[in-house]
Coordinates of C-alpha atoms and ligand atoms in Angstrom, one line a residue:
X5 CA 8.1 -19.3 17.5
X6 CA 11.4 -21.1 17.1
X7 CA 14.2 -20.1 19.3
X8 CA 17.0 -17.9 18.0
X9 CA 19.8 -19.6 16.2
X10 CA 22.9 -17.6 15.5
X11 CA 23.2 -18.6 11.8
X12 CA 19.6 -17.5 11.1
X13 CA 20.2 -14.2 12.9
X14 CA 23.1 -13.8 10.5
X15 CA 21.1 -14.1 7.3
X16 CA 18.4 -11.7 8.6
X17 CA 21.2 -9.1 9.1
X18 CA 23.1 -9.8 5.9
X19 CA 23.2 -6.4 4.2
X20 CA 21.5 -6.2 0.8
X21 CA 20.7 -3.0 -1.2
X22 CA 17.1 -3.9 -1.3
X23 CA 16.9 -4.1 2.5
X24 CA 18.3 -0.7 3.0
X25 CA 16.7 1.0 0.1
X26 CA 14.0 3.7 0.8
X27 CA 11.2 3.0 -1.7
X28 CA 9.0 6.0 -2.7
X29 CA 5.6 5.1 -4.2
X30 CA 4.4 7.4 -6.9
X31 CA 0.7 7.4 -7.9
X32 CA 1.3 8.6 -11.5
X33 CA -2.1 10.2 -12.1
X34 CA -1.6 12.5 -9.1
X35 CA 2.1 13.1 -8.8
X36 CA 3.2 15.7 -11.3
X37 CA 1.8 16.9 -14.6
X38 CA 4.4 18.3 -17.0
X39 CA 4.5 21.9 -18.2
X40 CA 2.2 22.4 -21.2
X41 CA 0.2 19.3 -20.5
X42 CA -3.5 20.0 -20.8
X43 CA -5.1 16.8 -19.5
X44 CA -4.9 17.5 -15.7
X45 CA -3.2 14.1 -15.2
X46 CA 0.3 13.4 -14.0
X47 CA 2.8 12.0 -16.4
X48 CA 6.0 10.0 -16.7
X49 CA 7.8 13.2 -17.7
X50 CA 6.4 14.7 -14.5
X51 CA 8.0 12.0 -12.4
X52 CA 11.4 12.5 -14.1
X53 CA 11.2 16.2 -13.4
X54 CA 10.9 15.5 -9.7
X55 CA 13.8 13.1 -9.2
X56 CA 16.0 15.6 -7.5
X57 CA 13.2 16.2 -5.0
X58 CA 13.0 12.5 -4.3
X59 CA 16.8 12.2 -4.1
X60 CA 16.9 15.1 -1.6
X61 CA 14.3 13.3 0.6
X62 CA 16.5 10.2 0.6
X63 CA 14.6 7.9 -1.8
X64 CA 16.6 5.2 -3.6
X65 CA 13.9 3.4 -5.5
X66 CA 10.8 4.8 -7.2
X67 CA 7.8 2.4 -7.4
X68 CA 5.2 3.8 -9.7
X69 CA 1.6 2.5 -9.7
X70 CA 0.7 1.3 -13.2
X71 CA 1.3 3.6 -16.1
X72 CA 0.5 1.0 -18.8
X73 CA -2.1 1.3 -21.5
X74 CA -5.4 1.0 -19.7
X75 CA -9.1 2.1 -19.9
X76 CA -8.6 3.2 -16.3
X77 CA -11.6 1.3 -14.9
X78 CA -9.5 0.9 -11.7
X79 CA -6.9 3.6 -12.2
X80 CA -4.6 1.5 -14.3
X81 CA -4.9 -1.7 -12.3
X82 CA -6.7 -2.9 -15.4
X83 CA -3.9 -3.3 -17.9
X84 CA -4.7 -3.5 -21.6
X85 CA -1.1 -3.8 -22.8
X86 CA 1.8 -4.7 -20.5
X87 CA 4.4 -3.5 -23.0
X88 CA 2.9 -0.1 -23.8
X89 CA 2.3 3.1 -21.9
X90 CA -1.0 4.8 -21.5
X91 CA -1.0 7.9 -23.7
X92 CA -2.1 10.1 -20.9
X93 CA 1.1 9.2 -19.1
X94 CA 3.5 9.3 -22.0
X95 CA 5.4 6.8 -24.1
X96 CA 7.8 4.0 -23.7
X97 CA 10.6 6.4 -24.5
X98 CA 9.5 8.5 -21.6
X99 CA 10.0 5.5 -19.3
X100 CA 13.4 4.8 -20.8
X101 CA 14.3 8.4 -20.1
X102 CA 13.0 8.1 -16.5
X103 CA 15.1 4.9 -16.0
X104 CA 18.2 6.6 -17.3
X105 CA 17.7 9.7 -15.2
X106 CA 17.1 7.5 -12.2
X107 CA 20.3 5.6 -12.8
X108 CA 22.3 8.8 -13.1
X109 CA 21.2 9.5 -9.6
X110 CA 22.0 6.0 -8.4
X111 CA 18.3 5.3 -8.1
X112 CA 16.1 2.5 -9.4
X113 CA 12.6 1.8 -10.8
X114 CA 10.1 -0.7 -9.5
X115 CA 7.3 -1.6 -11.9
X116 CA 3.8 -2.4 -10.7
X117 CA 3.0 -5.8 -12.1
X118 CA -0.7 -6.5 -12.2
X119 CA -1.1 -10.1 -13.4
X120 CA -3.8 -11.6 -11.3
X121 CA -6.1 -10.0 -13.9
X122 CA -5.9 -7.9 -17.0
X123 CA -8.2 -5.3 -18.4
X124 CA -11.2 -6.6 -20.3
X125 CA -9.8 -4.6 -23.2
X126 CA -6.5 -6.6 -23.2
X127 CA -6.0 -8.4 -26.5
X128 CA -5.8 -11.7 -24.6
X129 CA -9.2 -11.3 -23.2
X130 CA -10.8 -10.0 -26.4
X131 CA -9.6 -13.2 -28.0
X132 CA -10.7 -15.3 -25.0
X133 CA -14.2 -14.0 -25.1
X134 CA -14.6 -14.2 -28.9
X135 CA -15.5 -17.9 -28.9
X136 CA -15.4 -21.0 -26.8
X137 CA -12.8 -22.6 -29.0
X138 CA -10.5 -19.7 -29.3
X139 CA -6.9 -20.8 -28.3
X140 CA -7.0 -18.2 -25.5
X141 CA -10.3 -19.2 -24.1
X142 CA -8.6 -21.0 -21.3
X143 CA -6.4 -18.0 -20.4
X144 CA -9.3 -16.8 -18.3
X145 CA -11.7 -18.5 -15.9
X146 CA -15.0 -19.3 -17.7
X147 CA -17.9 -21.2 -16.2
X148 CA -21.4 -22.2 -17.3
X149 CA -24.2 -20.2 -15.6
X150 CA -26.4 -21.8 -13.0
X151 CA -30.0 -21.9 -14.0
X152 CA -31.9 -22.8 -10.9
X153 CA -35.3 -22.4 -12.6
X154 CA -34.6 -24.9 -15.4
X155 CA -32.8 -24.7 -18.8
X156 CA -34.7 -21.6 -20.0
X157 CA -34.5 -19.6 -16.8
X158 CA -32.2 -16.6 -16.6
X159 CA -28.5 -17.2 -16.1
X160 CA -27.1 -16.9 -12.5
X161 CA -23.5 -16.7 -11.4
X162 CA -21.8 -20.1 -10.8
X163 CA -21.4 -19.3 -7.1
X164 CA -22.1 -16.6 -4.5
X165 CA -18.7 -14.9 -4.5
X166 CA -18.9 -11.1 -4.1
X167 CA -16.9 -8.6 -6.2
X168 CA -14.1 -7.1 -4.1
X169 CA -14.5 -3.5 -5.2
X170 CA -18.3 -3.6 -4.9
X171 CA -19.7 -6.3 -2.7
X172 CA -23.2 -5.7 -3.8
X173 CA -22.2 -7.4 -7.1
X174 CA -21.2 -10.9 -8.1
X175 CA -17.5 -11.7 -8.8
X176 CA -18.7 -13.3 -12.0
X177 CA -19.6 -11.4 -15.2
X178 CA -22.0 -12.8 -17.7
X179 CA -20.9 -12.7 -21.4
X180 CA -23.9 -13.1 -23.7
X181 CA -21.8 -14.0 -26.7
X182 CA -20.8 -17.4 -25.5
X183 CA -23.4 -17.7 -22.7
X184 CA -20.9 -18.1 -19.9
X185 CA -19.6 -16.3 -16.9
X186 CA -16.0 -15.2 -16.4
X187 CA -14.4 -14.6 -13.0
X188 CA -13.7 -11.0 -12.3
X189 CA -12.8 -10.7 -8.6
X190 CA -12.3 -6.9 -8.6
X191 CA -14.6 -5.4 -11.2
X192 CA -16.2 -6.7 -14.4
X193 CA -13.5 -4.8 -16.3
X194 CA -10.8 -6.9 -14.6
X195 CA -11.1 -10.5 -15.6
X196 CA -8.9 -12.9 -13.6
X197 CA -6.2 -14.8 -15.6
X198 CA -6.2 -18.5 -15.4
X199 CA -2.8 -19.3 -13.8
X200 CA -3.4 -23.0 -14.1
X201 CA -2.6 -22.6 -17.8
X202 CA 1.2 -22.8 -18.4
X203 CA 0.8 -20.5 -21.4
X204 CA -0.5 -17.7 -19.1
X205 CA 2.5 -18.1 -16.8
X206 CA 4.9 -18.1 -19.8
X207 CA 3.3 -14.9 -21.0
X208 CA 3.7 -13.3 -17.6
X209 CA 7.4 -14.3 -17.4
X210 CA 7.8 -12.7 -20.8
X211 CA 6.4 -9.4 -19.6
X212 CA 8.7 -9.5 -16.6
X213 CA 11.8 -10.1 -18.8
X214 CA 10.7 -7.3 -21.0
X215 CA 10.7 -4.8 -18.1
X216 CA 13.9 -6.1 -16.4
X217 CA 15.8 -5.9 -19.7
X218 CA 14.5 -2.4 -20.2
X219 CA 16.2 -1.4 -16.9
X220 CA 13.5 -1.9 -14.3
X221 CA 15.0 -3.2 -11.0
X222 CA 12.0 -5.2 -9.8
X223 CA 8.3 -5.4 -9.2
X224 CA 5.6 -4.7 -6.8
X225 CA 3.3 -7.6 -7.6
X226 CA -0.4 -6.6 -7.3
X227 CA -2.5 -9.1 -5.3
X228 CA -0.1 -11.8 -6.1
X229 CA -1.5 -14.1 -3.5
X230 CA -4.8 -14.3 -5.3
X231 CA -3.5 -16.1 -8.4
X232 CA -4.4 -19.6 -7.3
X233 CA -8.1 -20.3 -6.7
X234 CA -9.5 -23.3 -4.9
X235 CA -10.7 -25.7 -7.5
X236 CA -14.4 -26.4 -7.6
X237 CA -15.1 -22.7 -6.7
X238 CA -17.1 -23.6 -3.5
X239 CA -19.8 -21.4 -2.1
X240 CA -18.6 -18.8 0.4
X241 CA -19.9 -18.7 4.0
X242 CA -22.4 -16.0 4.9
X243 CA -20.5 -13.0 6.5
X244 CA -22.7 -10.1 5.3
X245 CA -26.4 -9.8 6.1
X246 CA -28.0 -11.9 3.4
X247 CA -31.1 -9.7 3.4
X248 CA -28.9 -7.0 2.0
X249 CA -26.2 -9.0 0.3
X250 CA -26.8 -11.7 -2.2
X251 CA -23.0 -12.2 -2.6
X252 CA -20.4 -12.9 0.0
X253 CA -16.7 -12.2 0.5
X254 CA -14.9 -15.4 -0.5
X255 CA -11.3 -14.6 0.4
X256 CA -10.8 -18.1 1.8
X257 CA -11.1 -19.5 -1.6
X258 CA -8.5 -17.4 -3.4
X259 CA -6.1 -16.0 -0.8
X260 CA -2.9 -18.0 -0.8
X261 CA -4.6 -20.8 -2.8
X262 CA -3.2 -24.3 -3.2
X263 CA -0.7 -23.6 -6.0
X264 CA 0.5 -20.1 -5.0
X265 CA 4.0 -21.3 -4.0
X266 CA 4.4 -23.5 -7.0
X267 CA 3.7 -20.4 -9.2
X268 CA 6.0 -18.1 -7.2
X269 CA 8.9 -20.6 -7.2
X270 CA 8.4 -21.0 -11.0
X271 CA 8.5 -17.2 -11.3
X272 CA 11.7 -17.2 -9.4
X273 CA 13.3 -19.9 -11.4
X274 CA 12.2 -18.6 -14.8
X275 CA 12.8 -14.9 -14.2
X276 CA 13.8 -13.5 -10.9
X277 CA 16.9 -15.7 -10.3
X278 CA 18.4 -14.3 -13.4
X279 CA 18.5 -10.7 -12.2
X280 CA 19.4 -8.7 -9.1
X281 CA 15.9 -7.5 -8.1
X282 CA 13.8 -6.0 -5.5
X283 CA 10.4 -7.7 -5.3
X284 CA 7.5 -7.0 -3.0
X285 CA 4.3 -9.0 -3.2
X286 CA 1.0 -7.4 -2.3
X287 CA -0.7 -10.0 -0.1
X288 CA -3.9 -9.0 1.5
X289 CA -5.8 -11.3 3.9
X290 CA -2.9 -13.5 5.1
X291 CA -1.4 -13.3 8.7
X292 CA -0.2 -16.8 9.2
X293 CA 3.5 -16.8 10.0
X294 CA 4.3 -20.2 8.5
X295 CA 2.5 -19.3 5.3
X296 CA 4.2 -15.9 5.0
X297 CA 7.6 -17.3 5.6
X298 CA 7.1 -19.7 2.8
X299 CA 7.3 -16.6 0.6
X300 CA 9.7 -14.3 2.4
X301 CA 12.0 -16.7 4.3
X302 CA 15.7 -16.1 3.5
X303 CA 15.8 -19.4 1.5
X304 CA 12.3 -19.5 0.2
X305 CA 13.2 -18.7 -3.3
X306 CA 10.0 -16.7 -3.9
X307 CA 9.9 -13.0 -3.2
X308 CA 12.2 -10.6 -1.2
X309 CA 9.3 -9.3 0.9
X310 CA 5.6 -8.8 0.9
X311 CA 3.1 -6.2 2.1
X312 CA 1.4 -7.7 5.2
X313 CA -2.0 -6.0 5.7
X314 CA -2.4 -6.3 9.5
X315 CA -1.6 -2.7 10.2
X316 CA -3.7 -1.1 7.4
X317 CA -6.6 -3.6 8.1
X318 CA -6.6 -2.8 11.8
X319 CA -10.0 -1.1 11.4
X320 CA -11.4 -3.7 8.9
X321 CA -14.2 -6.1 10.0
X322 CA -15.0 -8.4 7.0
X323 CA -14.9 -5.9 4.1
X324 CA -12.7 -2.9 3.8
X325 CA -15.5 -0.3 3.4
X326 CA -16.7 -0.7 7.0
X327 CA -15.4 0.3 10.4
X328 CA -14.0 -1.5 13.4
X329 CA -12.8 0.1 16.6
X330 CA -9.2 -0.5 17.5
X331 CA -6.7 0.7 20.1
X332 CA -3.0 1.3 20.4
X333 CA -2.4 -2.0 22.1
X334 CA -3.5 -3.9 19.0
X335 CA -1.4 -1.6 16.8
X336 CA 1.6 -2.3 18.9
X337 CA 1.0 -6.0 18.9
X338 CA 0.8 -6.1 15.2
X339 CA 4.0 -4.1 14.7
X340 CA 6.0 -5.9 17.4
X341 CA 4.8 -9.3 16.2
X342 CA 6.2 -8.9 12.6
X343 CA 9.4 -7.3 13.8
X344 CA 10.1 -10.3 16.0
X345 CA 8.9 -12.9 13.6
X346 CA 11.2 -11.8 10.8
X347 CA 14.2 -11.6 13.1
X348 CA 13.6 -14.9 14.8
X349 CA 12.6 -16.8 11.7
X350 CA 14.9 -15.3 9.3
X351 CA 12.5 -13.6 7.0
X352 CA 12.3 -10.1 5.6
X353 CA 9.4 -7.6 5.6
X354 CA 8.3 -4.2 4.3
X355 CA 7.5 -1.2 6.5
X356 CA 4.6 0.9 5.3
X357 CA 1.5 2.6 6.7
X358 CA 0.2 4.4 3.6
X359 CA -0.4 3.6 -0.1
X360 CA -3.0 4.5 -2.8
X361 CA -5.6 2.1 -1.3
X362 CA -5.8 3.6 2.2
X363 CA -6.7 6.9 3.9
X364 CA -3.9 9.2 4.9
X365 CA -2.0 7.9 8.0
X366 CA -1.9 11.2 9.8
X367 CA -5.7 11.3 9.7
X368 CA -6.1 7.6 10.5
X369 CA -3.7 6.9 13.3
X370 CA -3.1 10.3 14.8
X371 CA -4.9 13.6 14.8
X372 CA -5.0 15.7 11.6
X373 CA -6.3 18.9 13.2
X374 CA -4.3 22.0 12.4
X375 CA -3.1 21.8 16.0
X376 CA -1.6 18.3 15.9
X377 CA -1.2 17.3 12.2
X378 CA 2.5 18.1 12.1
X379 CA 3.5 16.3 15.3
X380 CA 1.3 13.4 14.4
X381 CA 2.9 13.0 11.0
X382 CA 6.4 13.2 12.6
X383 CA 5.4 10.6 15.2
X384 CA 4.5 8.2 12.4
X385 CA 7.7 9.1 10.5
X386 CA 9.8 8.4 13.6
X387 CA 8.2 5.0 14.1
X388 CA 8.6 3.9 10.5
X389 CA 12.2 5.1 10.1
X390 CA 13.2 3.2 13.2
X391 CA 11.6 -0.2 12.3
X392 CA 13.3 -3.2 10.7
X393 CA 12.5 -4.0 7.1
X394 CA 12.5 -2.2 3.8
X395 CA 10.8 1.2 4.2
X396 CA 8.1 2.4 1.8
X397 CA 7.0 6.0 1.7
X398 CA 3.9 7.0 -0.2
X399 CA 3.7 10.3 -2.1
X400 CA 2.6 13.1 0.2
X401 CA 3.2 11.1 3.3
X402 CA 6.4 13.0 3.7
X403 CA 4.4 16.2 3.9
X404 CA 1.8 14.9 6.3
X405 CA -0.9 15.2 3.7
X406 CA -4.3 14.5 5.1
X407 CA -7.7 13.1 4.1
X408 CA -10.0 15.3 2.0
X409 CA -12.3 17.6 4.0
X410 CA -15.6 16.2 5.2
X411 CA -17.3 19.0 3.4
X412 CA -16.5 17.6 -0.1
X413 CA -19.5 16.2 -1.9
X414 CA -19.2 12.5 -2.4
X415 CA -20.9 12.4 -5.8
X416 CA -19.0 15.4 -7.1
X417 CA -15.5 14.9 -5.9
X418 CA -14.8 11.2 -5.2
X419 CA -13.5 9.2 -8.2
X420 CA -12.6 5.7 -7.0
X421 CA -14.7 2.8 -8.3
X422 CA -14.7 1.2 -4.9
X423 CA -16.1 4.4 -3.3
X424 CA -18.7 4.9 -6.0
X425 CA -19.9 1.2 -5.8
X426 CA -20.1 1.4 -2.1
X427 CA -21.9 4.7 -2.1
X428 CA -24.4 3.5 -4.7
X429 CA -25.1 0.4 -2.6
X430 CA -25.6 2.4 0.5
X431 CA -28.0 4.9 -1.2
X432 CA -29.9 2.0 -2.7
X433 CA -30.3 -0.3 0.3
X434 CA -30.6 2.4 2.9
X435 CA -32.5 5.1 1.0
X436 CA -35.0 5.5 3.8
X437 CA -32.7 5.1 6.8
X438 CA -30.9 8.4 7.6
X439 CA -28.8 6.7 10.3
X440 CA -27.4 4.1 7.9
X441 CA -26.9 6.7 5.2
X442 CA -24.9 8.8 7.7
X443 CA -22.9 5.8 8.7
X444 CA -22.1 5.1 5.0
X445 CA -20.9 8.7 4.7
X446 CA -18.7 8.2 7.7
X447 CA -17.2 5.1 6.3
X448 CA -16.2 7.0 3.1
X449 CA -14.9 9.9 5.1
X450 CA -12.6 7.6 7.1
X451 CA -11.7 4.8 4.6
X452 CA -12.1 5.8 1.0
X453 CA -9.1 5.2 -1.2
X454 CA -9.7 8.7 -2.7
X455 CA -8.1 10.3 0.3
X456 CA -4.6 9.2 -0.8
X457 CA -5.3 10.0 -4.5
X458 CA -5.6 13.8 -4.5
X459 CA -2.9 15.6 -6.4
X460 CA 0.5 16.0 -4.8
X461 CA 0.9 19.4 -3.1
X462 CA 4.1 20.9 -4.5
X463 CA 3.6 24.6 -3.7
X464 CA 1.0 27.3 -2.9
X465 CA 0.2 28.2 -6.5
X466 CA -3.1 27.4 -8.1
X467 CA -3.5 23.6 -8.4
X468 CA -0.7 23.3 -5.9
X469 CA 1.9 23.2 -8.7
X470 CA 0.5 19.8 -9.8
X471 CA -0.6 21.0 -13.2
X472 CA -0.8 24.3 -15.0
X473 CA -3.1 26.9 -13.3
X474 CA -5.6 27.0 -16.2
X475 CA -6.0 23.2 -16.4
X476 CA -8.5 21.3 -14.3
X477 CA -6.8 18.4 -12.4
X478 CA -8.5 15.0 -12.8
X479 CA -9.2 15.0 -9.1
X480 CA -9.7 18.0 -6.9
X481 CA -6.6 19.3 -4.9
X482 CA -7.0 19.1 -1.1
X483 CA -8.1 22.5 0.2
X484 CA -5.1 22.7 2.6
X485 CA -2.4 23.0 -0.1
X486 CA -1.5 26.5 0.7
X487 CA -0.2 25.4 4.1
X488 CA 0.6 21.7 3.4
X489 CA 3.0 21.7 0.5
X490 CA 6.5 20.6 -0.4
X491 CA 8.0 24.0 -1.2
X492 CA 7.1 25.5 2.1
X493 CA 8.1 22.5 4.1
X494 CA 11.5 22.2 2.4
X495 CA 12.2 25.8 3.1
X496 CA 11.2 25.3 6.7
X497 CA 8.1 27.5 6.8
X498 CA 6.1 26.1 9.6
X499 CA 2.9 26.9 11.2
X500 CA 3.0 26.9 15.0
X501 CA 0.8 24.2 16.5
X502 CA 0.1 22.2 19.6
X503 CA 2.6 23.7 21.9
X504 CA 5.3 23.3 19.2
X505 CA 6.9 26.5 18.0
X506 CA 7.5 27.9 14.5
X507 CA 11.1 26.8 14.9
X508 CA 10.2 23.1 14.7
X509 CA 11.4 21.0 11.8
X510 CA 8.7 20.6 9.2
X511 CA 7.3 17.2 8.5
X512 CA 9.4 17.0 5.3
X513 CA 12.6 18.0 7.1
X514 CA 11.9 15.5 9.8
X515 CA 11.4 12.7 7.3
X516 CA 14.6 13.7 5.5
X517 CA 16.6 13.8 8.7
X518 CA 15.1 10.5 9.9
X519 CA 15.8 8.8 6.6
X520 CA 19.4 10.0 6.8
X521 CA 19.8 8.7 10.3
X522 CA 18.3 5.4 9.4
X523 CA 20.9 4.9 6.6
X524 CA 23.8 6.1 8.8
X525 CA 22.7 3.6 11.5
X526 CA 21.4 0.8 9.4
X527 CA 23.0 -1.8 11.7
X528 CA 20.5 -0.8 14.3
X529 CA 17.5 0.6 12.5
X530 CA 17.4 -1.7 9.4
X531 CA 19.1 -4.9 10.7
X532 CA 19.1 -4.6 14.5
X533 CA 17.3 -6.5 17.2
X534 CA 13.8 -5.3 18.2
X535 CA 12.7 -5.3 21.8
X536 CA 9.3 -3.9 22.9
X537 CA 9.1 -2.1 26.3
X538 CA 5.9 -1.9 28.3
X539 CA 3.6 -3.7 25.8
X540 CA 0.7 -3.1 28.1
X541 CA 1.0 0.7 28.2
X542 CA -2.3 1.9 26.7
X543 CA -0.9 5.1 25.1
X544 CA 2.8 4.7 24.5
X545 CA 4.7 2.5 22.0
X546 CA 8.3 2.1 23.1
X547 CA 11.0 -0.1 21.8
X548 CA 14.7 -0.6 21.6
X549 CA 16.7 -1.2 18.4
X550 CA 20.1 -2.7 19.0
X551 CA 22.8 -3.5 16.4
X552 CA 24.1 -7.1 16.3
X553 CA 27.6 -6.0 17.5
X554 CA 25.9 -4.3 20.5
X555 CA 27.6 -1.0 19.8
X556 CA 24.4 0.8 19.0
X557 CA 21.3 1.0 21.1
X558 CA 18.4 3.3 20.3
X559 CA 15.3 3.9 22.4
X560 CA 12.1 5.0 20.6
X561 CA 9.2 6.3 22.7
X562 CA 6.0 7.2 20.9
X563 CA 2.9 8.8 22.5
X564 CA -0.1 7.8 20.5
X565 CA -2.4 9.9 22.6
X566 CA -3.7 13.5 22.2
X567 CA -2.8 14.3 25.9
X568 CA 0.3 14.5 27.9
X569 CA 1.3 11.2 29.4
X570 CA 4.1 9.8 31.5
X571 CA 6.5 7.0 30.7
X572 CA 9.0 5.4 33.0
X573 CA 12.5 4.6 31.7
X574 CA 13.3 1.0 32.8
X575 CA 16.0 1.0 35.4
X576 CA 18.4 -1.1 33.5
X577 CA 18.5 1.2 30.6
X578 CA 21.1 3.9 30.5
X579 CA 19.9 6.8 28.3
X580 CA 22.7 9.0 27.0
X581 CA 20.9 11.6 25.0
X582 CA 17.4 12.4 23.6
X583 CA 18.5 13.0 20.1
X584 CA 15.3 14.3 18.4
X585 CA 11.6 14.3 18.6
X586 CA 8.4 15.3 16.9
X587 CA 8.5 18.7 18.7
X588 CA 11.4 21.1 18.2
X589 CA 14.5 20.8 16.0
X590 CA 17.4 19.0 17.6
X591 CA 18.1 17.3 20.9
X592 CA 15.2 17.2 23.3
X593 CA 15.3 18.2 26.9
X594 CA 13.9 15.3 28.9
X595 CA 15.1 13.4 32.0
X596 CA 17.6 10.6 31.4
X597 CA 16.2 8.5 34.3
X598 CA 12.8 7.9 35.8
X599 CA 9.6 9.6 34.6
X600 CA 9.6 11.0 31.1
X601 CA 6.7 13.4 30.4
X602 CA 5.4 13.2 26.8
X603 CA 3.4 15.9 25.1
X604 CA 0.4 15.0 22.9
X605 CA 1.5 12.9 20.0
X606 CA 5.1 13.3 20.9
X607 CA 7.7 10.8 19.7
X608 CA 11.2 10.9 20.9
X609 CA 14.4 9.1 20.1
X610 CA 17.3 8.5 22.5
X611 CA 20.7 7.0 22.2
X612 CA 21.5 4.5 24.9
X613 CA 24.6 2.8 26.1
Ligands
TEU20 O1 -5.3 -3.9 -4.2 C1 -5.8 -5.0 -3.7 C2 -6.4 -5.0 -2.4 O2 -6.7 -6.1 -1.8 C3 -6.7 -3.8 -1.6 O3 -5.8 -3.1 -1.0 C4 -7.9 -3.2 -2.2 O4 -7.8 -1.8 -2.4 C5 -9.0 -3.4 -1.1 O5 -9.1 -4.8 -0.9 C6 -10.3 -2.9 -1.6 O6 -11.2 -3.2 -0.6 C7 -4.7 -3.9 -5.4 C8 -4.4 -2.5 -5.8 O7 -3.5 -1.9 -5.0 C9 -5.7 -1.7 -6.0 O8 -5.5 -0.4 -6.2 C10 -6.5 -2.4 -7.0 O9 -7.8 -1.9 -7.1 C11 -6.6 -3.9 -6.8 O10 -5.4 -4.5 -6.4 C12 -7.0 -4.6 -8.1 O11 -5.9 -4.6 -9.0

């Protein structure tokens, strides 16, 4: 790492609205249906109806997962028309109304731009597939089949790349009409666009202008680091047991490919430089500092920030639907690394631990039992609201919503294409192996994207207030909604748990308070220096956040362990007051010097001098 230079430090800490903004991610299918709707799906009108709720929490920006016209093969991440809204979600006018209601509240909209691929029902693709000489043929990636048994033998995919949302399948889909394969990295319904073609890029810039002119304030750019593929489409190395897997993960050949930065700089030049935007690029599979800074460095001229996957991939071996043991030291190292890198190298980052592609954080990183769910969720809230970067909160995270119960039947209740493909593969390959079947079930219980996609829990009424009581929601509501819901938590009704008392702040109240504190003390929490304390401690994550002027210094101590532990305050540190914690309401009674006992999953915040 380069040493600190005062000018760089200055740019990192230069205030910008998009650095301080709290971004709240809505998953539109599951957020809020509107009164009278009979489909059991959430809607744009539903989002608009909940803006006061979001404002009360402290959100400034709403990012909605895709609401565009789509056959929903991958829940809207397969877009059939970038300039129209799926009828189940509403109309363009509904989005206009959403934007205007947001603006009335001094809030903004971020649109989910999915342009690595389109739906196979997009007009561009329908034309492309219609014939080899169609003008849009080259807008997608077409290749001749391999025929290893001679000219008349059955067609085989051009290489061994596996599909991302179902690694039993090829990333290439055969199209009989023209006797060629097209590349479809995620599912056959999501053909990859050919970014090499300047017409494709111009069409994307056009879509971006369309939404920015309509009042959107920026984009979350879906898998934007996958848009440039390594030419020649080389064979992937063998990672998965070839006896079970014909196809192999090929990330190396499309993650941050050779032309990525050319494309992103062009996007900036042609579109983003003309507006005042917030942009966040979703970039799985990249952890290289130099590479990341090429996108998020203060003078990079690409994107404001990205989603780095290190934290949410902490339990990922080679493919996401698999398990890998991890411990707190690794988690601390990941968080501390990116905090330091962005400060020292003048970049900017996002802070997030949940989204629609991951299990619930309280279940994954803490303990979601009735006893500890609340303190665990508050521990995670305290960590995130005190880290540098732009903070993203995923719907329901502010309530400590948890994974679906293990008793749910996979075939009956899970809806995600990734889960379904994975489960079908497991059942097929391991039909006679109860142990492997059991393991597959465990993977789903721990990792399925479905966990984050259940309807938002608004209140204790039937369907949790997500949709009318007599309508069946598109996905089952988590069984715990009578206890875990927004109405109860905003009022302050709290279950007693884990040595905490009924007087504790609820998870929602704690988030609200912590967001408010983050904004009031942005100099320290958003822009300040980050110093980790005791990196080797196996159970406790502790750090200092200090403002550049040195007038604010906060100590954060987080016990990521389900037992009481002790932590020693370093001698040079003068702790003034323990301001709040995941137990109780206000100031916490703890020693100001020496040994600090911490309860299970307890997080505490202190003001220092
Ligand atoms: O996700 C891309 C991505 O890489 C993952 O988070 C993905 O869920 C994981 O790799 C699966 O193993 C984005 C969207 O967020 C996701 O919902 C879409 O399915 C995907 O792109 C395709 O558009």
